Short mmCIF file of C-alpha atoms and ligand atoms in Angstrom, two decimals:
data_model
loop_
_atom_site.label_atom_id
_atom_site.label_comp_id
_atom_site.label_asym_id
_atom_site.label_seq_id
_atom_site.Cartn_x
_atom_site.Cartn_y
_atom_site.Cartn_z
CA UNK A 1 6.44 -29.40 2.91
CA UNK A 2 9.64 -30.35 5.26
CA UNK A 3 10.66 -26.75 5.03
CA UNK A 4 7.68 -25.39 6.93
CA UNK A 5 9.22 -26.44 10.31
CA UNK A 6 12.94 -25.00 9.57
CA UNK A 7 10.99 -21.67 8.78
CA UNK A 8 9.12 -21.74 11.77
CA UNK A 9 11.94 -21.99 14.06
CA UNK A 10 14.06 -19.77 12.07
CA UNK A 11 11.40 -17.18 12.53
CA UNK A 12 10.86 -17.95 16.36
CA UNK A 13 14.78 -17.37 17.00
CA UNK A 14 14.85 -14.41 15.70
CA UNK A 15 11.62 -12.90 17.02
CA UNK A 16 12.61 -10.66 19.87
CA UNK A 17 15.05 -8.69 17.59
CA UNK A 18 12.30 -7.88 14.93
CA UNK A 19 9.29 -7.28 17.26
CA UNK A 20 11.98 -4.55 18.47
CA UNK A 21 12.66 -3.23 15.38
CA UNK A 22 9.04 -2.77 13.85
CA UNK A 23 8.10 -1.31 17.52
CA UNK A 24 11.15 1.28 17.01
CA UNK A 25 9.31 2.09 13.39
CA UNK A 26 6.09 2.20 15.30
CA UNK A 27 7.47 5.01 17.11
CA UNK A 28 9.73 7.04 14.45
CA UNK A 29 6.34 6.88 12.58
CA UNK A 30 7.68 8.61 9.71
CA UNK A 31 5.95 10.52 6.31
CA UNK A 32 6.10 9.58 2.84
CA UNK A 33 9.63 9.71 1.04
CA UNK A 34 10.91 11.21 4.60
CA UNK A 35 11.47 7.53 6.38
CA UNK A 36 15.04 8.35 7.09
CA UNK A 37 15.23 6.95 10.16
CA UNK A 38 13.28 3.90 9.52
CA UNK A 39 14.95 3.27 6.48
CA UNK A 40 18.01 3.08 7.57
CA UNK A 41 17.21 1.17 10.39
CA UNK A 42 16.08 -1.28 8.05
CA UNK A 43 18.79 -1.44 5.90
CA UNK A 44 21.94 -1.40 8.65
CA UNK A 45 20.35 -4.31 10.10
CA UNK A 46 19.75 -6.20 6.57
CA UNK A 47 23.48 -5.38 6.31
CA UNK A 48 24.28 -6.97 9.27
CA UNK A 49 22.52 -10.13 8.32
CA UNK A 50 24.77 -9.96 5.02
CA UNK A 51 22.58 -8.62 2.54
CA UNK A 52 23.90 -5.71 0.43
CA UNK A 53 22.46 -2.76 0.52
CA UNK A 54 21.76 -0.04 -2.60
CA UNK A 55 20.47 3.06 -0.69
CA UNK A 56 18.76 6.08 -2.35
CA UNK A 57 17.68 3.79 -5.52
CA UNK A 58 15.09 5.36 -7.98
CA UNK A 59 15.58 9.01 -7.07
CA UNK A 60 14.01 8.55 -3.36
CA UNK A 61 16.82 8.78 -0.80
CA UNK A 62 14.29 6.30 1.66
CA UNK A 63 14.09 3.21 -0.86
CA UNK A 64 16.75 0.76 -0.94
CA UNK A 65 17.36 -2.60 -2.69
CA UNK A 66 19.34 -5.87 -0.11
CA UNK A 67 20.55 -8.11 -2.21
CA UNK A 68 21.83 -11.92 -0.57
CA UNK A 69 22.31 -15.22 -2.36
CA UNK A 70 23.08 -15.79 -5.81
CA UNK A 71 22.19 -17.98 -9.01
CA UNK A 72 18.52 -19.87 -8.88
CA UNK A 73 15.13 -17.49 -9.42
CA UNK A 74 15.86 -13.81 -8.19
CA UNK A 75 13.08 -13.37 -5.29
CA UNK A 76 11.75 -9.96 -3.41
CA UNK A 77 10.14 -9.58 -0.68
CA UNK A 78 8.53 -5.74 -0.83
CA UNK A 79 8.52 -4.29 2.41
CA UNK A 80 6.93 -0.54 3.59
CA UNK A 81 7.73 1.59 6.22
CA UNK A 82 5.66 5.30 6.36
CA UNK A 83 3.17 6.49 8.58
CA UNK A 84 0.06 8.44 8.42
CA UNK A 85 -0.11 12.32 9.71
CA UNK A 86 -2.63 13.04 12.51
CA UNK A 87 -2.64 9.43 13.79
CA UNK A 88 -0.57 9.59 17.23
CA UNK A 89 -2.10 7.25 19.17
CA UNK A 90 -0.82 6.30 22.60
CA UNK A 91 -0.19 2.22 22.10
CA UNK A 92 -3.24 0.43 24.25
CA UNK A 93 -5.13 3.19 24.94
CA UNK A 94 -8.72 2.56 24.26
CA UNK A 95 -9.84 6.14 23.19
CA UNK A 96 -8.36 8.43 20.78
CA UNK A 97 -5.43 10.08 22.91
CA UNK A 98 -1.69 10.94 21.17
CA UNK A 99 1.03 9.15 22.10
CA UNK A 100 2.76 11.02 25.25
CA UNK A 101 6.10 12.63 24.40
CA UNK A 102 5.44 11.85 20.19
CA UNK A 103 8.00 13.54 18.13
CA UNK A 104 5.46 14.03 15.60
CA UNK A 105 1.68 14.31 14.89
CA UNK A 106 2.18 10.39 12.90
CA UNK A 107 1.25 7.59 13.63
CA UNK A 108 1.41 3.96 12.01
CA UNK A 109 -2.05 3.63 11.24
CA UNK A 110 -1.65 1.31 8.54
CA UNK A 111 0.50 -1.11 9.91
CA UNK A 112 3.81 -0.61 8.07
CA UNK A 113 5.89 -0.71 10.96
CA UNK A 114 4.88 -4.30 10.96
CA UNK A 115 4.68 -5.35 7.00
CA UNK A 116 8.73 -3.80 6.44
CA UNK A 117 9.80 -5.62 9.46
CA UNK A 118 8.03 -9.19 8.44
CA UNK A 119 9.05 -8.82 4.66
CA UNK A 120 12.36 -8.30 5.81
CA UNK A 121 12.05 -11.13 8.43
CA UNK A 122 11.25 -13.57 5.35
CA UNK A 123 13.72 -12.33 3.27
CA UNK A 124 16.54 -13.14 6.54
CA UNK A 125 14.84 -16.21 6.90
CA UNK A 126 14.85 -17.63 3.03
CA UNK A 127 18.74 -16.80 2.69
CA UNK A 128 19.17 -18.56 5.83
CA UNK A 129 17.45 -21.92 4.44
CA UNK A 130 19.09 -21.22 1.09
CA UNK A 131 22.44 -21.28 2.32
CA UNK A 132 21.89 -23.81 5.25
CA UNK A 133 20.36 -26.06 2.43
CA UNK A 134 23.35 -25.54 -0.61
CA UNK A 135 20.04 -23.94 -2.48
CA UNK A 136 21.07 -21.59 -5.74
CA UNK A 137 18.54 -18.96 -4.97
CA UNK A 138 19.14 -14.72 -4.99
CA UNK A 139 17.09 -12.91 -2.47
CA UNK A 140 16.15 -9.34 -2.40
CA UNK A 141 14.29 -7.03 0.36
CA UNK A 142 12.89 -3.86 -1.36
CA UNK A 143 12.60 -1.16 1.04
CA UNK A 144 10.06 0.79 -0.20
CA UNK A 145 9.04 3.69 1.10
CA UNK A 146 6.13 6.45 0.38
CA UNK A 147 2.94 3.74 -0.23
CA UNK A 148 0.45 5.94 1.82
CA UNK A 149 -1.33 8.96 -0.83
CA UNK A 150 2.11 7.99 -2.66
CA UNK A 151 3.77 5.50 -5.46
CA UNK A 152 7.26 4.60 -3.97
CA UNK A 153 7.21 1.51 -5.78
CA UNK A 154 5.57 3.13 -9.05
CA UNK A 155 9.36 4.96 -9.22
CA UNK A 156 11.21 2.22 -8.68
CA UNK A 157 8.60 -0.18 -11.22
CA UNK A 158 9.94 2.96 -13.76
CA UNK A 159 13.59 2.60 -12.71
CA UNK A 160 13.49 -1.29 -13.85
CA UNK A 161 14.23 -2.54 -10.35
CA UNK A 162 11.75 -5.02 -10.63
CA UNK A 163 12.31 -6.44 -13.97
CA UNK A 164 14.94 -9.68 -13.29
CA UNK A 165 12.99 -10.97 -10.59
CA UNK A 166 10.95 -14.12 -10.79
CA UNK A 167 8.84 -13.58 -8.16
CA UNK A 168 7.86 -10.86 -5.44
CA UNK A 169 5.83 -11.54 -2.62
CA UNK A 170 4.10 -9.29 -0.08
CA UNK A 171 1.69 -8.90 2.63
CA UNK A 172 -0.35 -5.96 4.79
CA UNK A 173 -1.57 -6.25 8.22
CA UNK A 174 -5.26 -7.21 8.60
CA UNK A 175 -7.87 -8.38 10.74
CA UNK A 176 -8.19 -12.03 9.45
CA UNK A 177 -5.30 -14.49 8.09
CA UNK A 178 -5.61 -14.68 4.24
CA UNK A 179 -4.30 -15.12 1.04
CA UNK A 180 -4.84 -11.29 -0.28
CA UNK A 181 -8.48 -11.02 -2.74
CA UNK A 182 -9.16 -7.91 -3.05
CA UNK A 183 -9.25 -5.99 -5.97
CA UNK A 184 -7.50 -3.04 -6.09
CA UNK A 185 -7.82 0.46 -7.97
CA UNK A 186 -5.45 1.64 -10.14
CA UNK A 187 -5.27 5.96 -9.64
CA UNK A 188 -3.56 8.93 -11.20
CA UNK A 189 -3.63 11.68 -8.94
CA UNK A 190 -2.70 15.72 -9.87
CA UNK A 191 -2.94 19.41 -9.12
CA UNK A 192 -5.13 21.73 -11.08
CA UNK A 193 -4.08 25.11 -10.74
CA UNK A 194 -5.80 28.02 -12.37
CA UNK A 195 -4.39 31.55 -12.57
CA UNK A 196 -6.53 34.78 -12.88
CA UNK A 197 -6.08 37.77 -12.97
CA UNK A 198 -7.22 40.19 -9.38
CA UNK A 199 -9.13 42.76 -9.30
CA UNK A 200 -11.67 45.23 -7.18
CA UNK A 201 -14.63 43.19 -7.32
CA UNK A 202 -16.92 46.35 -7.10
CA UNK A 203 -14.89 48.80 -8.85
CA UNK A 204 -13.52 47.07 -11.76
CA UNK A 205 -15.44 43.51 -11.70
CA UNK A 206 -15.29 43.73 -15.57
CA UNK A 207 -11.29 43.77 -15.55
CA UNK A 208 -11.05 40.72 -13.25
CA UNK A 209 -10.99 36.61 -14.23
CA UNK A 210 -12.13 34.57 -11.02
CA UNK A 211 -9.64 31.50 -10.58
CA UNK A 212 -11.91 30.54 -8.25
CA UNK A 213 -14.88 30.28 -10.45
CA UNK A 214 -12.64 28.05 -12.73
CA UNK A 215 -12.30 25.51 -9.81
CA UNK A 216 -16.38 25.69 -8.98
CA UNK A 217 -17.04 25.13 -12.78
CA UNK A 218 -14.27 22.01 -13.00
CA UNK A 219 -15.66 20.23 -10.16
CA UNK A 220 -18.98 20.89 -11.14
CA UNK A 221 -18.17 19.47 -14.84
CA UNK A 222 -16.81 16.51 -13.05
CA UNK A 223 -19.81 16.17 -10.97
CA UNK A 224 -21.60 15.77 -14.53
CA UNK A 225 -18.76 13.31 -15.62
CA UNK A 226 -19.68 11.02 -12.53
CA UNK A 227 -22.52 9.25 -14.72
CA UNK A 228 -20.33 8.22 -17.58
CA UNK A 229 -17.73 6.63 -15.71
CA UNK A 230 -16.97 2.87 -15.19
CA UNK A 231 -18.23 1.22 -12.92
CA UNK A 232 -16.39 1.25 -9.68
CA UNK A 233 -14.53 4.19 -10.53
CA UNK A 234 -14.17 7.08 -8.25
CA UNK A 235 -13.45 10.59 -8.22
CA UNK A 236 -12.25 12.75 -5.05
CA UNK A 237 -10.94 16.33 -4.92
CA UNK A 238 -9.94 18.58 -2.51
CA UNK A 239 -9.42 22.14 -2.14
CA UNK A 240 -6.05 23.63 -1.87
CA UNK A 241 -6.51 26.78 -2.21
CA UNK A 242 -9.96 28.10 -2.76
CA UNK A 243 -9.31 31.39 -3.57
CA UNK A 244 -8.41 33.70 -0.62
CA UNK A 245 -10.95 35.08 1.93
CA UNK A 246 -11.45 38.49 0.41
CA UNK A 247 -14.29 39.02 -1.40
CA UNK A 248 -13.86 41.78 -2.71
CA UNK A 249 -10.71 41.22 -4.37
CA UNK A 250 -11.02 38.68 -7.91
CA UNK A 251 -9.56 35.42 -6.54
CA UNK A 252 -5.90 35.13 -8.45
CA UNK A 253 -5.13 31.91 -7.73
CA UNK A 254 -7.53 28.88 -6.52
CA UNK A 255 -6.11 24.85 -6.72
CA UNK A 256 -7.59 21.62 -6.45
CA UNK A 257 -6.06 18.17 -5.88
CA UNK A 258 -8.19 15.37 -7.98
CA UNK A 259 -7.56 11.49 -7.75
CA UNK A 260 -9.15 9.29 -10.16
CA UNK A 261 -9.43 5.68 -9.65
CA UNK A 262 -10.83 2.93 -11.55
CA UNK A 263 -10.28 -0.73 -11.83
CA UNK A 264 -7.62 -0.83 -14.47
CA UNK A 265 -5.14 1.41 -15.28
CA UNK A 266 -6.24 2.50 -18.73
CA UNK A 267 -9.59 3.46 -17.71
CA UNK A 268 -8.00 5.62 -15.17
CA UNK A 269 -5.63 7.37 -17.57
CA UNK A 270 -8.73 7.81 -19.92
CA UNK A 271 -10.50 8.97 -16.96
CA UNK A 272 -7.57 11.40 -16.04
CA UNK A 273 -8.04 13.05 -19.64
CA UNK A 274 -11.75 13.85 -19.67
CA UNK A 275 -11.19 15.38 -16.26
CA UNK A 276 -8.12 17.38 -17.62
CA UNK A 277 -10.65 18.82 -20.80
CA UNK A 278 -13.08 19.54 -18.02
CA UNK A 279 -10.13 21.75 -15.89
CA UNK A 280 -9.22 22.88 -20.00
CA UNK A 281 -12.97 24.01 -20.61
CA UNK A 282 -13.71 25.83 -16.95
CA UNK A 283 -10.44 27.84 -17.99
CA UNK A 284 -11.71 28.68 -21.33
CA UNK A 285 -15.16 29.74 -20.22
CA UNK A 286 -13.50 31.94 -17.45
CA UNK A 287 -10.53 32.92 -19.28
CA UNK A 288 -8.01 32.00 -16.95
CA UNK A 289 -4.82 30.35 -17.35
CA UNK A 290 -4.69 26.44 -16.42
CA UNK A 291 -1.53 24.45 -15.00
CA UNK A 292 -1.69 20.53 -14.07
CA UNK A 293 0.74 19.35 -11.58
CA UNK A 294 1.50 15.36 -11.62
CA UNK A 295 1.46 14.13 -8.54
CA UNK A 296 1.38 10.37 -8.38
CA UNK A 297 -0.73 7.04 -10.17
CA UNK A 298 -0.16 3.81 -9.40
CA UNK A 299 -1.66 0.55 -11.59
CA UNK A 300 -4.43 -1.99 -10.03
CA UNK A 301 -3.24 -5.42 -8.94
CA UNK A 302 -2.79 -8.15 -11.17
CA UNK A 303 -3.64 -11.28 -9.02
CA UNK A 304 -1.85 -14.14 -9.87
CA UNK A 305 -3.62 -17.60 -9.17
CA UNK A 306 -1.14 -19.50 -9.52
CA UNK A 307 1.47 -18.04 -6.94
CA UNK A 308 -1.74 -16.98 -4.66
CA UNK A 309 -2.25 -21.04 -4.41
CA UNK A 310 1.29 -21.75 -3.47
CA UNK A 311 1.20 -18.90 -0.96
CA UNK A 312 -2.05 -20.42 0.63
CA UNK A 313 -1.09 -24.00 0.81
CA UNK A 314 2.13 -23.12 2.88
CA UNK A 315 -0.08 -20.31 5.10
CA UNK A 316 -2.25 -23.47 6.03
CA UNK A 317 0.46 -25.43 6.65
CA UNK A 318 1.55 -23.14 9.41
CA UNK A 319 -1.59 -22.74 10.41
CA UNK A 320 -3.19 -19.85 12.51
CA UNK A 321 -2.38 -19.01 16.08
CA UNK A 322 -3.38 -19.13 19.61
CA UNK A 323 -5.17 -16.32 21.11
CA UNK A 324 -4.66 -15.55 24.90
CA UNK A 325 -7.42 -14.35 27.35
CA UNK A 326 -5.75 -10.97 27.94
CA UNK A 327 -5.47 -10.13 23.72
CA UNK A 328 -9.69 -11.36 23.52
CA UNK A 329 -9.86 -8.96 26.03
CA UNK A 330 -8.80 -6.32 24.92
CA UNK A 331 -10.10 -6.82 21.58
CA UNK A 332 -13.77 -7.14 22.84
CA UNK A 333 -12.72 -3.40 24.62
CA UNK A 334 -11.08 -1.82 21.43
CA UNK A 335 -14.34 -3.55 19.25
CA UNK A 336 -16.57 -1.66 21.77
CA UNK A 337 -15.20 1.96 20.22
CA UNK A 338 -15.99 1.01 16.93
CA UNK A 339 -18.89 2.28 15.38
CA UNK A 340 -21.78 -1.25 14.00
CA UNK A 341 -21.49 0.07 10.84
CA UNK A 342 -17.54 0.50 10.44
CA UNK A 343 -17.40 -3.02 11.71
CA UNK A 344 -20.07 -4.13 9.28
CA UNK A 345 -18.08 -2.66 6.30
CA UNK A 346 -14.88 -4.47 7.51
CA UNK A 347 -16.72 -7.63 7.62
CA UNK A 348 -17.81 -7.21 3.93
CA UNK A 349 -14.29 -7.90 2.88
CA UNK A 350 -14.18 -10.99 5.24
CA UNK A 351 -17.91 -12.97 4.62
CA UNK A 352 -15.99 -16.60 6.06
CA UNK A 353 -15.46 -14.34 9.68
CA UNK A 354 -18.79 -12.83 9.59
CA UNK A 355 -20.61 -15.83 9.68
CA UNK A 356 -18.89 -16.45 13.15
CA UNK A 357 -17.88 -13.32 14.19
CA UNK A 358 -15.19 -13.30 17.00
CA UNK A 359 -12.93 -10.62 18.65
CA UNK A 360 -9.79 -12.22 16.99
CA UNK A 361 -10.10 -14.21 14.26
CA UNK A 362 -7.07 -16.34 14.35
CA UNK A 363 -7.22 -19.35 12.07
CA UNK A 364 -6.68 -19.41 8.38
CA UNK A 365 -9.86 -18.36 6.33
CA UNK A 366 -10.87 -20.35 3.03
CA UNK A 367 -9.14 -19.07 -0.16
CA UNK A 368 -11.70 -19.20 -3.19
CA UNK A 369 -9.93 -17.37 -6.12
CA UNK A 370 -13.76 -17.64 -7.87
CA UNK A 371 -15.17 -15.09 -5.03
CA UNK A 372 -16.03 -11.91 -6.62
CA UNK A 373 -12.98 -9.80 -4.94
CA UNK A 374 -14.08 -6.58 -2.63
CA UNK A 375 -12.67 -3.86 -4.12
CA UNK A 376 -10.53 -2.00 -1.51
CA UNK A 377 -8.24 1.11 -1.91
CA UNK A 378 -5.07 1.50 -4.33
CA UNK A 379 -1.63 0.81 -3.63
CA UNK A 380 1.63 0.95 -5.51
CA UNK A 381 2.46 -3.17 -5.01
CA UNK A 382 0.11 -2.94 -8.61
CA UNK A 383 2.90 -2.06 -10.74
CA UNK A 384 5.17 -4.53 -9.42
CA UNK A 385 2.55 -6.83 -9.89
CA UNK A 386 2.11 -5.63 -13.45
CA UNK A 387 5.99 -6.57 -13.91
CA UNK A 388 6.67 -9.88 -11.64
CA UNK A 389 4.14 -12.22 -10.67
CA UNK A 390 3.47 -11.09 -7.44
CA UNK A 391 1.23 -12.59 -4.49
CA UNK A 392 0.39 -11.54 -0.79
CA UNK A 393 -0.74 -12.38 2.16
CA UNK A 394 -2.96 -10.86 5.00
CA UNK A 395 -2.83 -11.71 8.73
CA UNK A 396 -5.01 -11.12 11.85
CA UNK A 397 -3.16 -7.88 13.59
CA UNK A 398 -5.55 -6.20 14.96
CA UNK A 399 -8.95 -6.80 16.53
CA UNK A 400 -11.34 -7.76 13.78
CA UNK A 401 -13.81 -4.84 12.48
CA UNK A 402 -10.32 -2.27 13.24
CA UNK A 403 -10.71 0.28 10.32
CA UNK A 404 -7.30 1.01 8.81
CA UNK A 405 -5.96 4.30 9.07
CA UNK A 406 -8.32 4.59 11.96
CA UNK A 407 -6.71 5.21 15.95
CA UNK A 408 -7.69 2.13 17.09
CA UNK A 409 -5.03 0.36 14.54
CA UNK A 410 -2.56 2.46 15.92
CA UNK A 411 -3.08 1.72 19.40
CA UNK A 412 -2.56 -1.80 18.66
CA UNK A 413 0.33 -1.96 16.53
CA UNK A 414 2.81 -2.25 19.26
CA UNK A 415 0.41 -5.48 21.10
CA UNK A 416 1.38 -9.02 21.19
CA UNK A 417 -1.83 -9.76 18.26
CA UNK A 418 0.22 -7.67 15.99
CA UNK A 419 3.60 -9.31 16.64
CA UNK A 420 1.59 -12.48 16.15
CA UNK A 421 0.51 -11.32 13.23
CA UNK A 422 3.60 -10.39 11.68
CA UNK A 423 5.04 -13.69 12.71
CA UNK A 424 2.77 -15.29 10.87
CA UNK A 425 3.31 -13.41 7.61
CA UNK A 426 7.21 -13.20 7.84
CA UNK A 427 6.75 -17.59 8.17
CA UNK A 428 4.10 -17.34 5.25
CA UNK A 429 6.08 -15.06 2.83
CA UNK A 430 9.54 -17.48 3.20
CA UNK A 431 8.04 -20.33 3.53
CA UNK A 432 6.23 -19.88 0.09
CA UNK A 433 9.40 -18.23 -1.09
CA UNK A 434 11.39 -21.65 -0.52
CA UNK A 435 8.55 -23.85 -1.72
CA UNK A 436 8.69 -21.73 -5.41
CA UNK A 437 12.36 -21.51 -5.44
CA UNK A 438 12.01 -25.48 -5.91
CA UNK A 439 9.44 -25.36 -8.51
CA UNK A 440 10.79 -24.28 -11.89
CA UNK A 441 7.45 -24.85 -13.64
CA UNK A 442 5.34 -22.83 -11.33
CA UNK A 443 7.58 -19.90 -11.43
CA UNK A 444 6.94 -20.70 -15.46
CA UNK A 445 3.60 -21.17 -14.86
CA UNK A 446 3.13 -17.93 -12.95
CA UNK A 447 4.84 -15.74 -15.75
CA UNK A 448 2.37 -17.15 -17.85
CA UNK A 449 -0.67 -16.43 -15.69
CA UNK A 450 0.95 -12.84 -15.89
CA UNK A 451 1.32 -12.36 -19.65
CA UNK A 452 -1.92 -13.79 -20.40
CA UNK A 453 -3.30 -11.23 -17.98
CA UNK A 454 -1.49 -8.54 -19.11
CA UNK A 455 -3.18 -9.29 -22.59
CA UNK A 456 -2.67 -6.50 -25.30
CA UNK A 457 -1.51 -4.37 -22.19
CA UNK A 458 1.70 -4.86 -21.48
CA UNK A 459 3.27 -2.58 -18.27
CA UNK A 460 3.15 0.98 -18.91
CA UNK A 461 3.75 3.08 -15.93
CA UNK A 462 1.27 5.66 -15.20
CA UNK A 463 3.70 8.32 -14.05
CA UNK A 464 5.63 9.90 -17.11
CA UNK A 465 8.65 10.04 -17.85
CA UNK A 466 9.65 13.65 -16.38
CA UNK A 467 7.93 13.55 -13.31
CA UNK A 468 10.14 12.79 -10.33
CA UNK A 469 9.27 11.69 -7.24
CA UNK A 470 9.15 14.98 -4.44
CA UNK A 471 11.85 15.93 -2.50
CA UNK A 472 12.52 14.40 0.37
CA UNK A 473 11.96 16.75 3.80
CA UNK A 474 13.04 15.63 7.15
ZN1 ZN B 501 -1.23 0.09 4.03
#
């Protein structure tokens, strides 16, 4: 493991330049598919560091592919970049207060800002070592935009612009220093709009067709479909438009937004269908007209043991970090505003921290591929992990028992525990990156792991064919 050190000090000389950048991101705090700014921030300074840039890739005018090196395995680091709306937070503030002078309602509550800047960080970092080392090795940063309620990288898994690499590796900002376990839900997500036709409701009741009954009787067929799912799947909806607030007139128009999520992909297509007969049948029995929308899906994650070992031997060789008075500080404060049973929850997905349970939890927990793996949300790093064999990381960013998407995340994403944080991760991801670039047979091994995993399933990508991602708005 000689490389370790090289990547450590690589890292360290260039840290004041990326703690600036992902602290710029934190405050552009951009939406889905409209990151211009921290796109391109991204990608001018990839450029600068020699990497060549493909902008607007895959349809979205925010995602770009850097491309430095050549010959040897083809490796990407995935990084993200979008914010959350309603999130501006004013950066170490301990109550809920928005960010003074915020050009926007955003804010980074998921720690993006800090995951794009430390993928790109690694990916600096492994061309430097490559080169400075006569190493045959490509390496790519993906700048991928639109992960939040979107599927950036489900368009570009579609586009193919995953399909030569050997490996990709990412991370996402945490509370504790990990190799990433959870299990993750794969979701299809859509817009169910029914049309009726308006009409007095008093005069000519007879003459009218309620869209607005159509939604009541969808979501209360889905309500009935709740006991037949799989286990761990969910269902969520959300009104769009319920109908008007006349009521006397026969609601014309009434929409719903559904996601489905389930462990695996196919039983969240499947899924997808019975909930689209349900929206079919509500129409029939009111006689309205129904229209589906597409709006996104994204695949679960495919873990891959093999790469997820590599990734965790070279964390622990870095090792975790120092924690100053003034961060446990603060972290006791920020802990203070967070409700016992929101830290509880957050300490389900971390049993090794609970048993001690600390304001910062700094070192490197155990890895134990044979846990049963918390299931957590869904994100779109599933279909490139359906494609590549794909690992990631987690570090300790935030105070432990933070809730993401919460305030209190984005009030410390701009703190010296998330820089440290980010450090680590941007060492971790190129460090493991130069470690498989020297082992043939584990990159082998790792495909393997994937095909056998991938079974009788091989990558199908949940979005069809003519749905295109939305148009960007500044
Ligand atoms: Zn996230």
């Amino acid at each position: 493991m000689k490389h370790i050190e090289s990547v450590v000090d690589l890292v360290e000389t260039k840290r004041h330049q990326y703690i600036s950048l992902a602290n710029n991101i934190w405050s552009f705090a951009e939406m889905r598919y409209a990151e211009f700014r921290s796109a391109e921030l991204h990608a001018a300074q990839i450029e600068q560091s020699g990497f060549k840039v493909r902008r607007g890739v895959a349809g979205m005018p925010t995602a770009f592919v850097a491309e430095a090196g050549s010959g040897g395995p083809v490796i990407g680091f995935l990084g993200e970049y979008d914010a959350l709306a309603g999130l501006s937070q004013e950066s170490g503030a301990l109550s809920c207060m928005p960010a003074a002078g915020a050009e926007n309602g955003n804010g980074h509550g998921c720690g993006h800002h800090l995951l794009g800047t430390a993928a790109h960080l690694a990916a600096v970092v492994a061309r430097d070592y490559f080169a400075a080392n006569n190493i045959g090795a490509t390496v790519r940063f993906y700048g991928c935009p639109a992960e939040e309620a979107a599927a950036g990288k489900t368009f570009m898994a579609r586009d193919g612009l995953f399909d030569d690499l050997d490996v990709a590796l990412s991370w996402h900002p945490s509370v504790a220093n990990s190799v990433f376990m959870n299990a993750t839900l794969a979701n299809v997500q859509a817009y169910f709009r029914f049309h009726g036709k308006a009409s007095h409701a008093a005069l000519a009741p007879h003459l009218g067709r309620s869209a607005l009954d159509a939604a009541e009787l969808m979501n209360i067929g889905v309500n009935y479909l709740r006991e037949h799912m799989p286990d761990q799947a969910r269902v969520h909806f959300a009104y769009i438009n319920s109908g008007g607030i006349s009521t006397n007139v026969i609601p014309v128009l009434a929409e719903v937004l559904y996601t489905i999520r389930s462990p695996r992909s196919d039983d969240a297509m499947d899924l997808f269908k019975r909930v689209k007969d349900i929206a079919e049948g509500a129409a029939l029995m009111t006689g309205t007209r129904l229209e589906i929308v597409f709006d996104k899906a994204v695949s679960n994650v495919l873990h891959n043991d093999t790469l997820d070992h590599v990734l965790d031997r070279n964390m622990r060789a870095i090792g975790g970090f120092d924690v100053s008075a003034d961060e446990t500080r603060f972290a006791t404060a920020i802990q203070s505003t967070i409700a016992e049973e929101d830290l509880a929850n957050s300490s389900r997905h971390f049993a090794a921290a609970l048993r001690d349970p600390r304001p910062i939890v700094p070192e490197i927990l155990p890895y134990s591929p044979d846990v049963v793996r918390p299931v957590t949300g869904s994100t779109d790093v599933g279909d490139v992990s359906w494609v590549v064999p794909t690992t990631q990381c987690l570090t300790a960013c935030y105070a432990f028992g933070t809730g993401f998407h919460s305030w209190q995340m984005v009030s410390q994403g701009k703190l010296s525990l998330a820089h440290k944080g980010m450090l680590l991760a941007a060492k971790t991801l190129a460090a493991t990156a130069i470690d498989l670039a020297g082992k043939p047979d584990t990159l082998l091994q790792a495909r393997e792991e994937l095909l056998r995993k991938r079974g009788r399933r091989p990558y199908a990508c949940p979005i069809p064919p003519d749905v295109l991602p939305p148009p960007a708005r500044a």
